JSON list of C-alpha atoms in Angstrom, two decimals:
[
{"chain": "A", "resi": 1, "resn": "MET", "atom": "CA", "xyz": [-28.81, -31.44, 19.31]},
{"chain": "A", "resi": 2, "resn": "ASN", "atom": "CA", "xyz": [-25.31, -32.87, 19.65]},
{"chain": "A", "resi": 3, "resn": "TYR", "atom": "CA", "xyz": [-24.37, -34.86, 16.55]},
{"chain": "A", "resi": 4, "resn": "ALA", "atom": "CA", "xyz": [-21.29, -37.03, 16.10]},
{"chain": "A", "resi": 5, "resn": "ILE", "atom": "CA", "xyz": [-19.61, -38.02, 12.85]},
{"chain": "A", "resi": 6, "resn": "PHE", "atom": "CA", "xyz": [-17.56, -41.16, 13.25]},
{"chain": "A", "resi": 7, "resn": "LEU", "atom": "CA", "xyz": [-14.93, -41.59, 10.53]},
{"chain": "A", "resi": 8, "resn": "SER", "atom": "CA", "xyz": [-14.25, -45.21, 9.60]},
{"chain": "A", "resi": 9, "resn": "GLY", "atom": "CA", "xyz": [-13.44, -44.94, 5.92]},
{"chain": "A", "resi": 10, "resn": "GLY", "atom": "CA", "xyz": [-9.65, -45.00, 6.06]},
{"chain": "A", "resi": 11, "resn": "THR", "atom": "CA", "xyz": [-7.52, -47.73, 4.53]},
{"chain": "A", "resi": 12, "resn": "GLY", "atom": "CA", "xyz": [-4.57, -47.59, 6.95]},
{"chain": "A", "resi": 13, "resn": "SER", "atom": "CA", "xyz": [-1.86, -47.73, 4.29]},
{"chain": "A", "resi": 14, "resn": "ARG", "atom": "CA", "xyz": [0.97, -47.52, 6.84]},
{"chain": "A", "resi": 15, "resn": "ILE", "atom": "CA", "xyz": [-0.12, -50.78, 8.47]},
{"chain": "A", "resi": 16, "resn": "LYS", "atom": "CA", "xyz": [0.26, -53.88, 6.34]},
{"chain": "A", "resi": 17, "resn": "THR", "atom": "CA", "xyz": [-2.88, -55.92, 7.01]},
{"chain": "A", "resi": 18, "resn": "ASP", "atom": "CA", "xyz": [-5.39, -57.76, 4.84]},
{"chain": "A", "resi": 19, "resn": "ILE", "atom": "CA", "xyz": [-8.20, -55.46, 5.97]},
{"chain": "A", "resi": 20, "resn": "PRO", "atom": "CA", "xyz": [-8.33, -51.80, 7.10]},
{"chain": "A", "resi": 21, "resn": "LYS", "atom": "CA", "xyz": [-6.89, -51.54, 10.62]},
{"chain": "A", "resi": 22, "resn": "GLN", "atom": "CA", "xyz": [-10.16, -50.37, 12.21]},
{"chain": "A", "resi": 23, "resn": "TYR", "atom": "CA", "xyz": [-11.79, -53.70, 11.40]},
{"chain": "A", "resi": 24, "resn": "ILE", "atom": "CA", "xyz": [-9.11, -55.81, 13.05]},
{"chain": "A", "resi": 25, "resn": "LYS", "atom": "CA", "xyz": [-10.63, -57.82, 15.89]},
{"chain": "A", "resi": 26, "resn": "VAL", "atom": "CA", "xyz": [-9.00, -58.38, 19.29]},
{"chain": "A", "resi": 27, "resn": "ASN", "atom": "CA", "xyz": [-10.77, -60.37, 22.01]},
{"chain": "A", "resi": 28, "resn": "GLY", "atom": "CA", "xyz": [-14.00, -60.41, 20.05]},
{"chain": "A", "resi": 29, "resn": "HIS", "atom": "CA", "xyz": [-14.15, -56.65, 19.47]},
{"chain": "A", "resi": 30, "resn": "MET", "atom": "CA", "xyz": [-13.23, -54.82, 16.29]},
{"chain": "A", "resi": 31, "resn": "MET", "atom": "CA", "xyz": [-11.28, -51.62, 16.82]},
{"chain": "A", "resi": 32, "resn": "VAL", "atom": "CA", "xyz": [-14.19, -49.68, 15.31]},
{"chain": "A", "resi": 33, "resn": "THR", "atom": "CA", "xyz": [-16.50, -51.11, 17.97]},
{"chain": "A", "resi": 34, "resn": "VAL", "atom": "CA", "xyz": [-14.16, -50.11, 20.80]},
{"chain": "A", "resi": 35, "resn": "ALA", "atom": "CA", "xyz": [-13.87, -46.58, 19.39]},
{"chain": "A", "resi": 36, "resn": "LEU", "atom": "CA", "xyz": [-17.64, -46.21, 18.91]},
{"chain": "A", "resi": 37, "resn": "LEU", "atom": "CA", "xyz": [-18.55, -47.32, 22.42]},
{"chain": "A", "resi": 38, "resn": "PRO", "atom": "CA", "xyz": [-17.66, -44.04, 24.22]},
{"chain": "A", "resi": 39, "resn": "LEU", "atom": "CA", "xyz": [-19.91, -42.09, 21.83]},
{"chain": "A", "resi": 40, "resn": "ILE", "atom": "CA", "xyz": [-22.76, -44.55, 22.24]},
{"chain": "A", "resi": 41, "resn": "ASN", "atom": "CA", "xyz": [-22.47, -44.45, 26.03]},
{"chain": "A", "resi": 42, "resn": "SER", "atom": "CA", "xyz": [-21.96, -40.70, 26.35]},
{"chain": "A", "resi": 43, "resn": "SER", "atom": "CA", "xyz": [-24.82, -38.62, 27.71]},
{"chain": "A", "resi": 44, "resn": "TYR", "atom": "CA", "xyz": [-23.50, -35.69, 25.65]},
{"chain": "A", "resi": 45, "resn": "VAL", "atom": "CA", "xyz": [-23.86, -37.36, 22.23]},
{"chain": "A", "resi": 46, "resn": "ASP", "atom": "CA", "xyz": [-27.41, -37.53, 20.87]},
{"chain": "A", "resi": 47, "resn": "GLU", "atom": "CA", "xyz": [-27.10, -38.93, 17.34]},
{"chain": "A", "resi": 48, "resn": "ILE", "atom": "CA", "xyz": [-24.28, -40.66, 15.45]},
{"chain": "A", "resi": 49, "resn": "PHE", "atom": "CA", "xyz": [-23.58, -40.94, 11.74]},
{"chain": "A", "resi": 50, "resn": "ILE", "atom": "CA", "xyz": [-20.82, -43.27, 10.58]},
{"chain": "A", "resi": 51, "resn": "VAL", "atom": "CA", "xyz": [-18.69, -42.67, 7.49]},
{"chain": "A", "resi": 52, "resn": "ALA", "atom": "CA", "xyz": [-17.69, -46.07, 6.13]},
{"chain": "A", "resi": 53, "resn": "ASP", "atom": "CA", "xyz": [-17.39, -47.93, 2.87]},
{"chain": "A", "resi": 54, "resn": "PRO", "atom": "CA", "xyz": [-20.72, -49.64, 2.03]},
{"chain": "A", "resi": 55, "resn": "SER", "atom": "CA", "xyz": [-19.06, -53.06, 2.21]},
{"chain": "A", "resi": 56, "resn": "TRP", "atom": "CA", "xyz": [-18.29, -52.52, 5.92]},
{"chain": "A", "resi": 57, "resn": "GLN", "atom": "CA", "xyz": [-21.48, -50.82, 7.09]},
{"chain": "A", "resi": 58, "resn": "ASP", "atom": "CA", "xyz": [-23.40, -53.98, 7.98]},
{"chain": "A", "resi": 59, "resn": "VAL", "atom": "CA", "xyz": [-20.24, -55.47, 9.48]},
{"chain": "A", "resi": 60, "resn": "ILE", "atom": "CA", "xyz": [-20.02, -52.56, 11.94]},
{"chain": "A", "resi": 61, "resn": "ILE", "atom": "CA", "xyz": [-23.63, -52.90, 13.06]},
{"chain": "A", "resi": 62, "resn": "ASN", "atom": "CA", "xyz": [-23.35, -56.69, 13.34]},
{"chain": "A", "resi": 63, "resn": "ASP", "atom": "CA", "xyz": [-20.25, -56.46, 15.54]},
{"chain": "A", "resi": 64, "resn": "LEU", "atom": "CA", "xyz": [-21.96, -53.96, 17.85]},
{"chain": "A", "resi": 65, "resn": "GLU", "atom": "CA", "xyz": [-25.04, -56.16, 18.17]},
{"chain": "A", "resi": 66, "resn": "LYS", "atom": "CA", "xyz": [-22.93, -59.29, 18.67]},
{"chain": "A", "resi": 67, "resn": "ASN", "atom": "CA", "xyz": [-21.31, -57.54, 21.64]},
{"chain": "A", "resi": 68, "resn": "ASN", "atom": "CA", "xyz": [-24.70, -56.46, 23.02]},
{"chain": "A", "resi": 69, "resn": "ILE", "atom": "CA", "xyz": [-24.04, -52.79, 22.35]},
{"chain": "A", "resi": 70, "resn": "GLN", "atom": "CA", "xyz": [-27.07, -50.62, 21.69]},
{"chain": "A", "resi": 71, "resn": "THR", "atom": "CA", "xyz": [-27.22, -49.12, 18.18]},
{"chain": "A", "resi": 72, "resn": "GLY", "atom": "CA", "xyz": [-30.18, -46.75, 18.64]},
{"chain": "A", "resi": 73, "resn": "LYS", "atom": "CA", "xyz": [-28.00, -43.63, 18.48]},
{"chain": "A", "resi": 74, "resn": "ILE", "atom": "CA", "xyz": [-26.64, -44.64, 15.08]},
{"chain": "A", "resi": 75, "resn": "LYS", "atom": "CA", "xyz": [-28.97, -42.99, 12.58]},
{"chain": "A", "resi": 76, "resn": "GLY", "atom": "CA", "xyz": [-27.21, -43.79, 9.34]},
{"chain": "A", "resi": 77, "resn": "PHE", "atom": "CA", "xyz": [-24.10, -43.99, 7.20]},
{"chain": "A", "resi": 78, "resn": "ALA", "atom": "CA", "xyz": [-22.31, -41.75, 4.74]},
{"chain": "A", "resi": 79, "resn": "ASN", "atom": "CA", "xyz": [-19.80, -42.81, 2.11]},
{"chain": "A", "resi": 80, "resn": "PRO", "atom": "CA", "xyz": [-16.12, -41.85, 2.45]},
{"chain": "A", "resi": 81, "resn": "GLY", "atom": "CA", "xyz": [-14.73, -38.93, 0.45]},
{"chain": "A", "resi": 82, "resn": "GLU", "atom": "CA", "xyz": [-11.39, -38.57, -1.30]},
{"chain": "A", "resi": 83, "resn": "ASN", "atom": "CA", "xyz": [-9.76, -37.50, 1.96]},
{"chain": "A", "resi": 84, "resn": "ARG", "atom": "CA", "xyz": [-10.61, -37.36, 5.66]},
{"chain": "A", "resi": 85, "resn": "GLN", "atom": "CA", "xyz": [-12.11, -33.88, 5.56]},
{"chain": "A", "resi": 86, "resn": "LEU", "atom": "CA", "xyz": [-14.36, -34.65, 2.61]},
{"chain": "A", "resi": 87, "resn": "SER", "atom": "CA", "xyz": [-15.57, -37.68, 4.55]},
{"chain": "A", "resi": 88, "resn": "ALA", "atom": "CA", "xyz": [-16.46, -35.39, 7.47]},
{"chain": "A", "resi": 89, "resn": "TYR", "atom": "CA", "xyz": [-18.26, -33.06, 5.05]},
{"chain": "A", "resi": 90, "resn": "ASN", "atom": "CA", "xyz": [-20.20, -36.01, 3.60]},
{"chain": "A", "resi": 91, "resn": "GLY", "atom": "CA", "xyz": [-21.23, -36.91, 7.15]},
{"chain": "A", "resi": 92, "resn": "MET", "atom": "CA", "xyz": [-22.52, -33.39, 7.80]},
{"chain": "A", "resi": 93, "resn": "LYS", "atom": "CA", "xyz": [-24.46, -33.41, 4.53]},
{"chain": "A", "resi": 94, "resn": "LYS", "atom": "CA", "xyz": [-26.06, -36.71, 5.51]},
{"chain": "A", "resi": 95, "resn": "ILE", "atom": "CA", "xyz": [-27.09, -35.31, 8.90]},
{"chain": "A", "resi": 96, "resn": "ILE", "atom": "CA", "xyz": [-28.68, -32.27, 7.26]},
{"chain": "A", "resi": 97, "resn": "GLU", "atom": "CA", "xyz": [-30.51, -34.39, 4.69]},
{"chain": "A", "resi": 98, "resn": "PHE", "atom": "CA", "xyz": [-31.72, -36.87, 7.33]},
{"chain": "A", "resi": 99, "resn": "PHE", "atom": "CA", "xyz": [-32.94, -34.42, 9.93]},
{"chain": "A", "resi": 100, "resn": "TYR", "atom": "CA", "xyz": [-33.67, -31.23, 8.02]},
{"chain": "A", "resi": 101, "resn": "GLY", "atom": "CA", "xyz": [-34.29, -32.18, 4.40]},
{"chain": "A", "resi": 102, "resn": "THR", "atom": "CA", "xyz": [-32.14, -29.62, 2.58]},
{"chain": "A", "resi": 103, "resn": "GLU", "atom": "CA", "xyz": [-28.61, -28.26, 2.74]},
{"chain": "A", "resi": 104, "resn": "ASP", "atom": "CA", "xyz": [-30.04, -24.75, 3.10]},
{"chain": "A", "resi": 105, "resn": "SER", "atom": "CA", "xyz": [-31.38, -25.57, 6.57]},
{"chain": "A", "resi": 106, "resn": "GLU", "atom": "CA", "xyz": [-30.01, -23.64, 9.54]},
{"chain": "A", "resi": 107, "resn": "ASN", "atom": "CA", "xyz": [-28.43, -25.69, 12.32]},
{"chain": "A", "resi": 108, "resn": "LYS", "atom": "CA", "xyz": [-28.03, -22.96, 14.90]},
{"chain": "A", "resi": 109, "resn": "GLY", "atom": "CA", "xyz": [-27.60, -24.27, 18.43]},
{"chain": "A", "resi": 110, "resn": "ASN", "atom": "CA", "xyz": [-26.48, -27.71, 17.25]},
{"chain": "A", "resi": 111, "resn": "THR", "atom": "CA", "xyz": [-22.99, -29.16, 17.61]},
{"chain": "A", "resi": 112, "resn": "VAL", "atom": "CA", "xyz": [-20.98, -31.70, 15.63]},
{"chain": "A", "resi": 113, "resn": "LEU", "atom": "CA", "xyz": [-18.22, -33.91, 17.02]},
{"chain": "A", "resi": 114, "resn": "ILE", "atom": "CA", "xyz": [-15.71, -35.42, 14.60]},
{"chain": "A", "resi": 115, "resn": "HIS", "atom": "CA", "xyz": [-14.05, -38.64, 15.80]},
{"chain": "A", "resi": 116, "resn": "ASP", "atom": "CA", "xyz": [-11.91, -41.41, 14.29]},
{"chain": "A", "resi": 117, "resn": "ALA", "atom": "CA", "xyz": [-12.27, -45.17, 14.35]},
{"chain": "A", "resi": 118, "resn": "ALA", "atom": "CA", "xyz": [-8.48, -45.27, 14.71]},
{"chain": "A", "resi": 119, "resn": "ARG", "atom": "CA", "xyz": [-8.62, -43.64, 18.18]},
{"chain": "A", "resi": 120, "resn": "PRO", "atom": "CA", "xyz": [-10.15, -46.45, 20.24]},
{"chain": "A", "resi": 121, "resn": "PHE", "atom": "CA", "xyz": [-9.54, -45.17, 23.78]},
{"chain": "A", "resi": 122, "resn": "LEU", "atom": "CA", "xyz": [-11.56, -41.97, 24.05]},
{"chain": "A", "resi": 123, "resn": "THR", "atom": "CA", "xyz": [-12.84, -41.41, 27.58]},
{"chain": "A", "resi": 124, "resn": "GLU", "atom": "CA", "xyz": [-16.09, -40.00, 28.88]},
{"chain": "A", "resi": 125, "resn": "GLU", "atom": "CA", "xyz": [-14.05, -37.53, 30.95]},
{"chain": "A", "resi": 126, "resn": "LEU", "atom": "CA", "xyz": [-12.44, -36.03, 27.84]},
{"chain": "A", "resi": 127, "resn": "LEU", "atom": "CA", "xyz": [-15.84, -35.79, 26.14]},
{"chain": "A", "resi": 128, "resn": "LYS", "atom": "CA", "xyz": [-17.24, -34.06, 29.23]},
{"chain": "A", "resi": 129, "resn": "GLN", "atom": "CA", "xyz": [-14.41, -31.53, 29.25]},
{"chain": "A", "resi": 130, "resn": "MET", "atom": "CA", "xyz": [-14.91, -30.81, 25.55]},
{"chain": "A", "resi": 131, "resn": "TYR", "atom": "CA", "xyz": [-18.64, -30.12, 25.76]},
{"chain": "A", "resi": 132, "resn": "GLU", "atom": "CA", "xyz": [-18.25, -28.05, 28.91]},
{"chain": "A", "resi": 133, "resn": "SER", "atom": "CA", "xyz": [-15.45, -26.02, 27.28]},
{"chain": "A", "resi": 134, "resn": "LEU", "atom": "CA", "xyz": [-17.45, -25.19, 24.14]},
{"chain": "A", "resi": 135, "resn": "ASP", "atom": "CA", "xyz": [-19.46, -22.44, 25.86]},
{"chain": "A", "resi": 136, "resn": "GLY", "atom": "CA", "xyz": [-18.25, -19.09, 24.53]},
{"chain": "A", "resi": 137, "resn": "HIS", "atom": "CA", "xyz": [-16.28, -20.66, 21.68]},
{"chain": "A", "resi": 138, "resn": "ASP", "atom": "CA", "xyz": [-16.97, -21.98, 18.17]},
{"chain": "A", "resi": 139, "resn": "GLY", "atom": "CA", "xyz": [-14.98, -25.16, 18.65]},
{"chain": "A", "resi": 140, "resn": "VAL", "atom": "CA", "xyz": [-12.88, -27.27, 21.00]},
{"chain": "A", "resi": 141, "resn": "MET", "atom": "CA", "xyz": [-9.79, -29.33, 20.26]},
{"chain": "A", "resi": 142, "resn": "PRO", "atom": "CA", "xyz": [-7.84, -31.52, 22.72]},
{"chain": "A", "resi": 143, "resn": "VAL", "atom": "CA", "xyz": [-4.09, -31.06, 22.39]},
{"chain": "A", "resi": 144, "resn": "ILE", "atom": "CA", "xyz": [-0.89, -32.57, 23.75]},
{"chain": "A", "resi": 145, "resn": "PRO", "atom": "CA", "xyz": [2.06, -30.24, 24.50]},
{"chain": "A", "resi": 146, "resn": "MET", "atom": "CA", "xyz": [5.14, -30.93, 22.40]},
{"chain": "A", "resi": 147, "resn": "LYS", "atom": "CA", "xyz": [7.76, -32.74, 24.48]},
{"chain": "A", "resi": 148, "resn": "ASP", "atom": "CA", "xyz": [10.57, -32.94, 21.95]},
{"chain": "A", "resi": 149, "resn": "THR", "atom": "CA", "xyz": [12.63, -30.15, 20.47]},
{"chain": "A", "resi": 150, "resn": "VAL", "atom": "CA", "xyz": [11.07, -29.16, 17.13]},
{"chain": "A", "resi": 151, "resn": "TYR", "atom": "CA", "xyz": [13.02, -28.09, 14.07]},
{"chain": "A", "resi": 152, "resn": "VAL", "atom": "CA", "xyz": [12.17, -26.76, 10.61]},
{"chain": "A", "resi": 153, "resn": "SER", "atom": "CA", "xyz": [14.10, -27.98, 7.57]},
{"chain": "A", "resi": 154, "resn": "GLU", "atom": "CA", "xyz": [13.46, -26.19, 4.30]},
{"chain": "A", "resi": 155, "resn": "ASP", "atom": "CA", "xyz": [15.37, -28.74, 2.23]},
{"chain": "A", "resi": 156, "resn": "LYS", "atom": "CA", "xyz": [14.62, -31.81, 4.43]},
{"chain": "A", "resi": 157, "resn": "VAL", "atom": "CA", "xyz": [18.37, -32.32, 4.78]},
{"chain": "A", "resi": 158, "resn": "SER", "atom": "CA", "xyz": [19.64, -29.70, 7.22]},
{"chain": "A", "resi": 159, "resn": "VAL", "atom": "CA", "xyz": [18.09, -27.69, 10.05]},
{"chain": "A", "resi": 160, "resn": "SER", "atom": "CA", "xyz": [16.75, -24.29, 8.99]},
{"chain": "A", "resi": 161, "resn": "LYS", "atom": "CA", "xyz": [15.50, -23.06, 12.34]},
{"chain": "A", "resi": 162, "resn": "LEU", "atom": "CA", "xyz": [14.37, -24.09, 15.80]},
{"chain": "A", "resi": 163, "resn": "LEU", "atom": "CA", "xyz": [10.76, -23.63, 16.92]},
{"chain": "A", "resi": 164, "resn": "ASP", "atom": "CA", "xyz": [9.65, -22.69, 20.41]},
{"chain": "A", "resi": 165, "resn": "ARG", "atom": "CA", "xyz": [8.14, -25.96, 21.60]},
{"chain": "A", "resi": 166, "resn": "SER", "atom": "CA", "xyz": [6.26, -24.19, 24.40]},
{"chain": "A", "resi": 167, "resn": "LYS", "atom": "CA", "xyz": [4.03, -22.81, 21.64]},
{"chain": "A", "resi": 168, "resn": "ILE", "atom": "CA", "xyz": [3.68, -26.06, 19.67]},
{"chain": "A", "resi": 169, "resn": "PHE", "atom": "CA", "xyz": [0.88, -28.55, 20.32]},
{"chain": "A", "resi": 170, "resn": "ALA", "atom": "CA", "xyz": [-0.22, -31.83, 18.75]},
{"chain": "A", "resi": 171, "resn": "GLY", "atom": "CA", "xyz": [-3.94, -31.95, 18.07]},
{"chain": "A", "resi": 172, "resn": "GLN", "atom": "CA", "xyz": [-6.11, -34.96, 18.82]},
{"chain": "A", "resi": 173, "resn": "ALA", "atom": "CA", "xyz": [-9.54, -36.17, 17.83]},
{"chain": "A", "resi": 174, "resn": "PRO", "atom": "CA", "xyz": [-12.35, -35.83, 18.58]},
{"chain": "A", "resi": 175, "resn": "GLU", "atom": "CA", "xyz": [-12.91, -32.19, 17.71]},
{"chain": "A", "resi": 176, "resn": "LEU", "atom": "CA", "xyz": [-16.14, -30.39, 18.56]},
{"chain": "A", "resi": 177, "resn": "PHE", "atom": "CA", "xyz": [-17.75, -27.49, 16.68]},
{"chain": "A", "resi": 178, "resn": "ASP", "atom": "CA", "xyz": [-20.79, -25.29, 16.32]},
{"chain": "A", "resi": 179, "resn": "PHE", "atom": "CA", "xyz": [-22.53, -27.22, 13.53]},
{"chain": "A", "resi": 180, "resn": "ASP", "atom": "CA", "xyz": [-23.81, -24.30, 11.45]},
{"chain": "A", "resi": 181, "resn": "LYS", "atom": "CA", "xyz": [-20.53, -22.38, 11.46]},
{"chain": "A", "resi": 182, "resn": "TYR", "atom": "CA", "xyz": [-18.45, -25.48, 10.83]},
{"chain": "A", "resi": 183, "resn": "TYR", "atom": "CA", "xyz": [-20.58, -26.69, 7.94]},
{"chain": "A", "resi": 184, "resn": "LYS", "atom": "CA", "xyz": [-20.32, -23.28, 6.27]},
{"chain": "A", "resi": 185, "resn": "ALA", "atom": "CA", "xyz": [-16.56, -23.26, 6.84]},
{"chain": "A", "resi": 186, "resn": "ASN", "atom": "CA", "xyz": [-16.26, -26.57, 5.01]},
{"chain": "A", "resi": 187, "resn": "PHE", "atom": "CA", "xyz": [-18.73, -25.60, 2.28]},
{"chain": "A", "resi": 188, "resn": "SER", "atom": "CA", "xyz": [-16.58, -22.57, 1.49]},
{"chain": "A", "resi": 189, "resn": "LEU", "atom": "CA", "xyz": [-13.70, -24.92, 0.64]},
{"chain": "A", "resi": 190, "resn": "MET", "atom": "CA", "xyz": [-15.65, -26.98, -1.88]},
{"chain": "A", "resi": 191, "resn": "PRO", "atom": "CA", "xyz": [-14.94, -28.51, -4.30]},
{"chain": "A", "resi": 192, "resn": "ASP", "atom": "CA", "xyz": [-11.13, -28.43, -4.50]},
{"chain": "A", "resi": 193, "resn": "LYS", "atom": "CA", "xyz": [-9.61, -26.65, -1.48]},
{"chain": "A", "resi": 194, "resn": "ILE", "atom": "CA", "xyz": [-11.11, -29.18, 0.93]},
{"chain": "A", "resi": 195, "resn": "LEU", "atom": "CA", "xyz": [-8.87, -31.86, -0.60]},
{"chain": "A", "resi": 196, "resn": "SER", "atom": "CA", "xyz": [-5.78, -30.16, 0.84]},
{"chain": "A", "resi": 197, "resn": "ILE", "atom": "CA", "xyz": [-7.14, -30.09, 4.40]},
{"chain": "A", "resi": 198, "resn": "ASN", "atom": "CA", "xyz": [-5.39, -32.40, 6.87]},
{"chain": "A", "resi": 199, "resn": "GLY", "atom": "CA", "xyz": [-7.04, -31.79, 10.24]},
{"chain": "A", "resi": 200, "resn": "ALA", "atom": "CA", "xyz": [-10.68, -31.27, 11.23]},
{"chain": "A", "resi": 201, "resn": "SER", "atom": "CA", "xyz": [-9.98, -27.93, 12.91]},
{"chain": "A", "resi": 202, "resn": "GLU", "atom": "CA", "xyz": [-8.23, -26.49, 9.85]},
{"chain": "A", "resi": 203, "resn": "PRO", "atom": "CA", "xyz": [-11.44, -25.36, 8.04]},
{"chain": "A", "resi": 204, "resn": "ALA", "atom": "CA", "xyz": [-12.66, -23.74, 11.26]},
{"chain": "A", "resi": 205, "resn": "ILE", "atom": "CA", "xyz": [-9.41, -21.83, 11.76]},
{"chain": "A", "resi": 206, "resn": "LEU", "atom": "CA", "xyz": [-9.31, -20.74, 8.10]},
{"chain": "A", "resi": 207, "resn": "ALA", "atom": "CA", "xyz": [-12.86, -19.41, 8.50]},
{"chain": "A", "resi": 208, "resn": "GLY", "atom": "CA", "xyz": [-11.90, -17.39, 11.59]},
{"chain": "A", "resi": 209, "resn": "MET", "atom": "CA", "xyz": [-13.79, -19.57, 14.06]},
{"chain": "A", "resi": 210, "resn": "ASP", "atom": "CA", "xyz": [-12.67, -19.43, 17.68]},
{"chain": "A", "resi": 211, "resn": "VAL", "atom": "CA", "xyz": [-11.33, -22.91, 18.47]},
{"chain": "A", "resi": 212, "resn": "CYS", "atom": "CA", "xyz": [-10.21, -23.32, 22.06]},
{"chain": "A", "resi": 213, "resn": "MET", "atom": "CA", "xyz": [-7.64, -25.89, 23.17]},
{"chain": "A", "resi": 214, "resn": "ILE", "atom": "CA", "xyz": [-8.02, -28.18, 26.15]},
{"chain": "A", "resi": 215, "resn": "GLU", "atom": "CA", "xyz": [-5.63, -30.73, 27.61]},
{"chain": "A", "resi": 216, "resn": "GLY", "atom": "CA", "xyz": [-5.70, -33.96, 25.66]},
{"chain": "A", "resi": 217, "resn": "ASP", "atom": "CA", "xyz": [-5.13, -37.52, 26.81]},
{"chain": "A", "resi": 218, "resn": "GLU", "atom": "CA", "xyz": [-1.93, -39.47, 26.10]},
{"chain": "A", "resi": 219, "resn": "ASN", "atom": "CA", "xyz": [-3.97, -42.69, 26.04]},
{"chain": "A", "resi": 220, "resn": "ASN", "atom": "CA", "xyz": [-6.20, -41.27, 23.31]},
{"chain": "A", "resi": 221, "resn": "PHE", "atom": "CA", "xyz": [-3.60, -42.24, 20.71]},
{"chain": "A", "resi": 222, "resn": "LYS", "atom": "CA", "xyz": [-4.23, -42.84, 17.03]},
{"chain": "A", "resi": 223, "resn": "VAL", "atom": "CA", "xyz": [-3.43, -46.26, 15.62]},
{"chain": "A", "resi": 224, "resn": "THR", "atom": "CA", "xyz": [-1.25, -45.31, 12.65]},
{"chain": "A", "resi": 225, "resn": "THR", "atom": "CA", "xyz": [1.75, -47.66, 12.65]},
{"chain": "A", "resi": 226, "resn": "ASN", "atom": "CA", "xyz": [2.39, -51.31, 13.42]},
{"chain": "A", "resi": 227, "resn": "ALA", "atom": "CA", "xyz": [3.76, -50.26, 16.81]},
{"chain": "A", "resi": 228, "resn": "ASP", "atom": "CA", "xyz": [0.45, -48.47, 17.55]},
{"chain": "A", "resi": 229, "resn": "LEU", "atom": "CA", "xyz": [-1.46, -51.59, 16.54]},
{"chain": "A", "resi": 230, "resn": "GLU", "atom": "CA", "xyz": [0.66, -53.67, 18.89]},
{"chain": "A", "resi": 231, "resn": "ARG", "atom": "CA", "xyz": [-0.09, -51.17, 21.68]},
{"chain": "A", "resi": 232, "resn": "PHE", "atom": "CA", "xyz": [-3.84, -51.41, 20.98]},
{"chain": "A", "resi": 233, "resn": "THR", "atom": "CA", "xyz": [-3.68, -55.21, 20.98]},
{"chain": "A", "resi": 234, "resn": "LYS", "atom": "CA", "xyz": [-1.79, -55.33, 24.28]},
{"chain": "A", "resi": 235, "resn": "ILE", "atom": "CA", "xyz": [-4.22, -52.96, 26.01]},
{"chain": "A", "resi": 236, "resn": "MET", "atom": "CA", "xyz": [-7.17, -55.02, 24.81]},
{"chain": "A", "resi": 237, "resn": "GLU", "atom": "CA", "xyz": [-5.55, -58.27, 25.91]},
{"chain": "A", "resi": 238, "resn": "ASP", "atom": "CA", "xyz": [-4.63, -56.81, 29.32]},
{"chain": "A", "resi": 239, "resn": "CYS", "atom": "CA", "xyz": [-8.23, -55.62, 29.79]},
{"chain": "A", "resi": 240, "resn": "ASN", "atom": "CA", "xyz": [-9.50, -59.10, 28.99]},
{"chain": "A", "resi": 241, "resn": "ASN", "atom": "CA", "xyz": [-7.02, -60.73, 31.38]},
{"chain": "A", "resi": 242, "resn": "GLY", "atom": "CA", "xyz": [-7.90, -58.21, 34.08]}
]
C-alpha cells in the first residue's frame, strides 16, 4: 500500500496574512486544494492522511467538494506537532492506528510519501519518477542542483570557506520512503531529538537508510515568502485566463 501524508499544519510566519498561507484562495481554489489534487489524481497514491489543525479540517474537505474533487482517498486527519517532522510522525502514527490497530504492527512492503500544502505544483510525472526510482532503495528525494556559488561563514560576518557546488543539492518535497524503516527511524528520535529535524529525509539518513536522489522540478517550488505567494497567484490567474 502506498500511503501519503499531506502536511498542512504550518502557520507561514514569513508571509504576513490573516490566515495560514495554504488556505489562501485564488480563483476559487485554496492553495491546499491545488497541492492535494496531484495526490488524489495519482494512480500511485492509495490512501491519504492530512495533518492539519482541527479548525481547518472541515474547511479542507469542503473546498475539495465545492470544486468537485473526489475525497475518497482521504482517510483521516492527524493533528500538527511542534515542528514539521513531528507532524509527519503524527501522520504515520494515525495511519498505523487506522489500518493496523497498534504501533507494533509491521508495515513491510508499504511506502509513505511526505508532501507539503505549500508546494502546490507537484506533477504526476515527478510522482511517477519517484515511485519508479524507489526500487532497490529505502527512499527517494527530488533535488535541484545548486546554481549559485556556496560559502560557509562561521561567524556570519566573513567567508570561512567555499563549498564545491557540484556536490551541493537543494532537496524538495515530496519525499518517498519504505514505511516500516522510515517509521522506525523517526521513532528512534522520540521524544526530543525529532524536534531538531528540519527535513523529511534527515531521519532516514541518520538511520543509515539508502535515500536516492532524482532530478527535481523548478516549478515544484515552496511558497515561503511574499514573492513566492505572488508567483503562485500569477500562475493560478494565468491558468484561469488560459
